[in-house]
Short mmCIF file of C-alpha atoms in Angstrom, two decimals:
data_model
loop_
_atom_site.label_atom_id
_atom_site.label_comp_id
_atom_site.label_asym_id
_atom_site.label_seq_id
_atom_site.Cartn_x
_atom_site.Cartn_y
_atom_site.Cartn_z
CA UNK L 1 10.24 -13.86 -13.93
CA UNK L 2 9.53 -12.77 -10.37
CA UNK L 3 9.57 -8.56 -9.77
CA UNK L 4 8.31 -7.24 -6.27
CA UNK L 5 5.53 -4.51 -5.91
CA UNK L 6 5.63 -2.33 -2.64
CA UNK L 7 5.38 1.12 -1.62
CA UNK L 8 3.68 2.82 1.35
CA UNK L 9 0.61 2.31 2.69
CA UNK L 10 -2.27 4.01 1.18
CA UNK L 11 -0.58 4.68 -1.96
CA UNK L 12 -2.73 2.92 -4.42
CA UNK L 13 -0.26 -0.56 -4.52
CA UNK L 14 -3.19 -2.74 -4.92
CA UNK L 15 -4.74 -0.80 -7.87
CA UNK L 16 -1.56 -1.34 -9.62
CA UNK L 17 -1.58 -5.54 -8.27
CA UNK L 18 -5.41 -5.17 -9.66
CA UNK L 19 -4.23 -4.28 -13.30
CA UNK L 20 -1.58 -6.25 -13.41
CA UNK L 21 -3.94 -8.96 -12.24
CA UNK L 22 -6.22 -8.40 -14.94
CA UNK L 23 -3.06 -8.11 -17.84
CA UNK L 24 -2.28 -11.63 -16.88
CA UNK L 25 0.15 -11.73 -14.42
CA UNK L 26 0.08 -14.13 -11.18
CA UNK L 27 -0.42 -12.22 -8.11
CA UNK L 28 0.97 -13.40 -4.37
CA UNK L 29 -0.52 -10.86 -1.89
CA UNK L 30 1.07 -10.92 1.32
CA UNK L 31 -1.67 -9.32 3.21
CA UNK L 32 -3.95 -11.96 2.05
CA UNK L 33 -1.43 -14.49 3.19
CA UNK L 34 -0.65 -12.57 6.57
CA UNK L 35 -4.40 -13.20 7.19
CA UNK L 36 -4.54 -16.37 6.54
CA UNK L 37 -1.49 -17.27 9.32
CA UNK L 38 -3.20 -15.93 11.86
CA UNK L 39 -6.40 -17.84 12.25
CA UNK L 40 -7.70 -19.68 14.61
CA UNK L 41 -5.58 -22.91 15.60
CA UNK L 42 -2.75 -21.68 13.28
CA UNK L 43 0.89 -21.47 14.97
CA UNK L 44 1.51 -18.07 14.45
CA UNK L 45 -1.91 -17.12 15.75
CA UNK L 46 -1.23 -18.82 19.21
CA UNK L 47 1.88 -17.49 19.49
CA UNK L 48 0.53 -14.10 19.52
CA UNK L 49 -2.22 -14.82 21.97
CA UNK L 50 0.45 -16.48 23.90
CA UNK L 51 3.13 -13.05 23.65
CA UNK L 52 -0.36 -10.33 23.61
CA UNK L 53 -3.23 -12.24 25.72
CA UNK L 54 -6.81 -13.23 24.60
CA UNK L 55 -7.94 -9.41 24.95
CA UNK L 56 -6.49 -9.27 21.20
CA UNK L 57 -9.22 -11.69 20.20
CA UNK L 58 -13.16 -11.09 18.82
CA UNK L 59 -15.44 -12.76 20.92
CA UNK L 60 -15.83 -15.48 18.15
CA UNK L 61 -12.39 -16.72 18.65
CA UNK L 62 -10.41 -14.66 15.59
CA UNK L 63 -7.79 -11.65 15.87
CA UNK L 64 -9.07 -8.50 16.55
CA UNK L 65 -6.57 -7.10 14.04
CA UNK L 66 -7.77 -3.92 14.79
CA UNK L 67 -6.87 -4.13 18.70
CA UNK L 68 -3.64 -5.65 17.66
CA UNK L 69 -2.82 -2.65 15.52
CA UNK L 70 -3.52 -0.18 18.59
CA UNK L 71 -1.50 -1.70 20.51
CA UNK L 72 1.81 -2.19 18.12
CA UNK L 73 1.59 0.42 16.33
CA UNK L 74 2.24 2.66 19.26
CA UNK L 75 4.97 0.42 21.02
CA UNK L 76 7.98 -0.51 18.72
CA UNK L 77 9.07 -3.39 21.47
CA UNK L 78 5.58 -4.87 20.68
CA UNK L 79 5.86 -4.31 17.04
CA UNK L 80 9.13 -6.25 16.99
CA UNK L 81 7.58 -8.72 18.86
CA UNK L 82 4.54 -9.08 16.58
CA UNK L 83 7.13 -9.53 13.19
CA UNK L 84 9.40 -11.69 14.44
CA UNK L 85 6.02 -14.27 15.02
CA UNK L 86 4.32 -12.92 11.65
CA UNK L 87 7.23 -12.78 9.06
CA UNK L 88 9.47 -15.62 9.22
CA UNK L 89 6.12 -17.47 7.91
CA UNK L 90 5.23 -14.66 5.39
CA UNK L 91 8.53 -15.20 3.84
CA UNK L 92 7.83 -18.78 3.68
CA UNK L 93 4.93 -19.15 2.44
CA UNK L 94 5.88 -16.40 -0.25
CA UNK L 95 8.51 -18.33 -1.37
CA UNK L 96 6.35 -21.52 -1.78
CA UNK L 97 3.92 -20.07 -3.70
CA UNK L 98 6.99 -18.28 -5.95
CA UNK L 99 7.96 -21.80 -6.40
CA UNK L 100 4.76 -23.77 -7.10
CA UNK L 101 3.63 -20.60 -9.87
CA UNK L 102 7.16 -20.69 -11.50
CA UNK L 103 7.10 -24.86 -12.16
CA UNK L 104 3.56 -24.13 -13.27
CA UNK L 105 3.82 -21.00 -15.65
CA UNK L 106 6.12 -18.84 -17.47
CA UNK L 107 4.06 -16.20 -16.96
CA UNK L 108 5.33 -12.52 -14.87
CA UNK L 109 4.89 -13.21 -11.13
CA UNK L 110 4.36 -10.54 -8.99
CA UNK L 111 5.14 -10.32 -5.25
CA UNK L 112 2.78 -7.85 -3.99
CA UNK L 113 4.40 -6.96 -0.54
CA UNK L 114 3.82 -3.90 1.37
CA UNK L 115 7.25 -4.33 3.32
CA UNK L 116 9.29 -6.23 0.73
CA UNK L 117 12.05 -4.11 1.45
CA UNK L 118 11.78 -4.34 5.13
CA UNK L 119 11.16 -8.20 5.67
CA UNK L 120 14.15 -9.10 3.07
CA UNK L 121 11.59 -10.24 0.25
CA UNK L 122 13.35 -8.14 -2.24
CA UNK L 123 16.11 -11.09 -2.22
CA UNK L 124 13.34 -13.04 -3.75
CA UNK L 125 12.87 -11.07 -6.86
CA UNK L 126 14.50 -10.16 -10.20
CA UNK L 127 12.88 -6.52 -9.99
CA UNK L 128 11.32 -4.07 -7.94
CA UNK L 129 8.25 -1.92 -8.34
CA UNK L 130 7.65 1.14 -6.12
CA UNK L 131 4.09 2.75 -5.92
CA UNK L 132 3.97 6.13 -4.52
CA UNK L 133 1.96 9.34 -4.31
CA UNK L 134 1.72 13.13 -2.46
CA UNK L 135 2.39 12.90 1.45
CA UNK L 136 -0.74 14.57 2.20
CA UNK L 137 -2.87 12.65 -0.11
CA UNK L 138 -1.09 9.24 1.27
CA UNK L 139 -2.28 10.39 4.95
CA UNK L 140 -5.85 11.82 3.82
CA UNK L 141 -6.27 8.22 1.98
CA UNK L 142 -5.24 5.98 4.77
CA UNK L 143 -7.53 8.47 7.60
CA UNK L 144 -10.39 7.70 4.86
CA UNK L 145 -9.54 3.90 4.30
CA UNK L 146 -9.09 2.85 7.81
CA UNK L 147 -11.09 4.97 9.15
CA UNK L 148 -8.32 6.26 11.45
CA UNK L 149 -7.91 9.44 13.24
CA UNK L 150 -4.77 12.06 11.84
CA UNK L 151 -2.72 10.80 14.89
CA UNK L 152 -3.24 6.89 14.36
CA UNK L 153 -2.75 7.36 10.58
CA UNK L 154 0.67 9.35 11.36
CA UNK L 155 1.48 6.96 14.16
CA UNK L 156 1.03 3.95 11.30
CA UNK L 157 3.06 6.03 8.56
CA UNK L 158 5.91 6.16 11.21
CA UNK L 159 6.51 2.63 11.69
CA UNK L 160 7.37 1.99 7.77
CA UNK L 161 10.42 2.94 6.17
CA UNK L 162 9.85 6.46 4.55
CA UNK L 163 8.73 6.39 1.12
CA UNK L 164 12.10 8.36 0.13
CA UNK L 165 14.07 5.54 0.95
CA UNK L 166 11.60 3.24 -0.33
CA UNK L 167 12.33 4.85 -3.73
CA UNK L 168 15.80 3.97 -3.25
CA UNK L 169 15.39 0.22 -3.99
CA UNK L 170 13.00 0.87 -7.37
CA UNK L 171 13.58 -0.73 -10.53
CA UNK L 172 10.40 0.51 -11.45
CA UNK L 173 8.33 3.79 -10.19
CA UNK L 174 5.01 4.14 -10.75
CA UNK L 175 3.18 7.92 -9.72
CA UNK L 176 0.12 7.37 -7.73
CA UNK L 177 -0.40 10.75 -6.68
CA UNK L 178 -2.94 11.44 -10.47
CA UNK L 179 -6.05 10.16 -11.77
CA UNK L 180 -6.73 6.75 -11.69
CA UNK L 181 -6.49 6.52 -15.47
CA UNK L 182 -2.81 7.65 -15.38
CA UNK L 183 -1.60 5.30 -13.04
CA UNK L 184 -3.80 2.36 -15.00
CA UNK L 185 -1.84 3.56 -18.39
CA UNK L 186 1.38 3.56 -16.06
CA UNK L 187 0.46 -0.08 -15.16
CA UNK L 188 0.23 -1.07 -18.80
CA UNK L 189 3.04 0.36 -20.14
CA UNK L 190 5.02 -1.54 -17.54
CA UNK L 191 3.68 -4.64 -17.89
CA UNK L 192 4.19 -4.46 -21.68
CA UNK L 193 7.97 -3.66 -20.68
CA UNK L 194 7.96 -6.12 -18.40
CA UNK L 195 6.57 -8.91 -20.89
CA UNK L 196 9.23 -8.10 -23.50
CA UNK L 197 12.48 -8.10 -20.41
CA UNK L 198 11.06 -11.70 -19.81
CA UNK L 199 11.05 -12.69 -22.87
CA UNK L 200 14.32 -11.42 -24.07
CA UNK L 201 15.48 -13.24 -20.87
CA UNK L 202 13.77 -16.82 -22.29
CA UNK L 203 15.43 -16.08 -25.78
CA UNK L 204 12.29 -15.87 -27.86
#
């Protein structure tokens, strides 16, 4: 069974993709997989030095992801420009990875996408999983995270879908906005739901 995990940034999505870990289910995180496109000698990476020029690179050679950001996040042309090289591989290599964990396990696979919504992924899966929490507290933990000021964090909140309509989409919601222990005993009582809607779906 294959359910999608999202919700805006800063909300606390990878604490929840940290417990699920942990209960046993397989995790595909599309950050760590965005990362991994975009090094050095990659396609994707020399297509963006190619659209954004070599002042988006560290002097050793490897994406200044933090440039990059600046300068998308401000320009939605730019930002266009920087999905249309980024996600058609995301999506693929998402799927792959869906496919090699499904012929190897039975076990709950979960597709832990920040835009899953956005870049189509939610076609991919059987369920979906929203994470969210407070406004304020999303834009006070993303200032803190990133180290970004109020205006770069709000810039960065505008360029995903708002968390309202996110909500729209959920199977699943899960209340970030409490102490970590809540949304951990949120986590678990999901997973246990989730576990017994796979299983009813396998017969046994």
């Amino acid at each position: 069974m294959i359910v999608g995990l999202t919700g805006g940034i800063a909300t606390g999505k990878s604490v929840v993709a940290g417990e699920l870990k942990k209960l046993g289910a397989h995790i595909i995180d599309a950050d760590k997989i965005a990362r991994e496109i975009v090094e050095p000698g990659k396609p994707a990476y020399n297509d963006i030095v190619n659209e954004f020029g070599h002042g988006m690179l560290q002097p050793d050679g490897t994406l200044d992801r933090k440039a990059l950001g600046r300068a998308v996040f401000s320009d939605p042309a730019a930002l266009e420009k920087l999905n249309n090289i980024t996600h058609p591989r995301i999506r693929e290599r998402i799927r792959e990875e869906a496919a090699r964990l499904s012929a190897e396990s039975d076990g709950l696979i979960v597709l832990d996408v920040a835009l899953l919504i956005e870049m189509g992924v939610r076609y991919e899966v059987e369920k979906i999983i929203v994470v969210y929490s407070d406004a304020a507290q999303q834009l006070e933990r993303l200032m803190k995270r990133d180290n970004m000021t109020r205006d770069e964090a709000l810039k960065r909140l505008s360029c995903q879908m708002d968390i309202k309509e996110k909500l729209k989409y959920a199977d699943y919601l899960i209340d970030n906005s409490g102490q970590l222990d809540e949304t951990i005993e949120q986590t678990r009582a999901l997973f246990g739901e989730l576990e017994g809607l796979k299983n009813i779906k396998k017969g046994t």
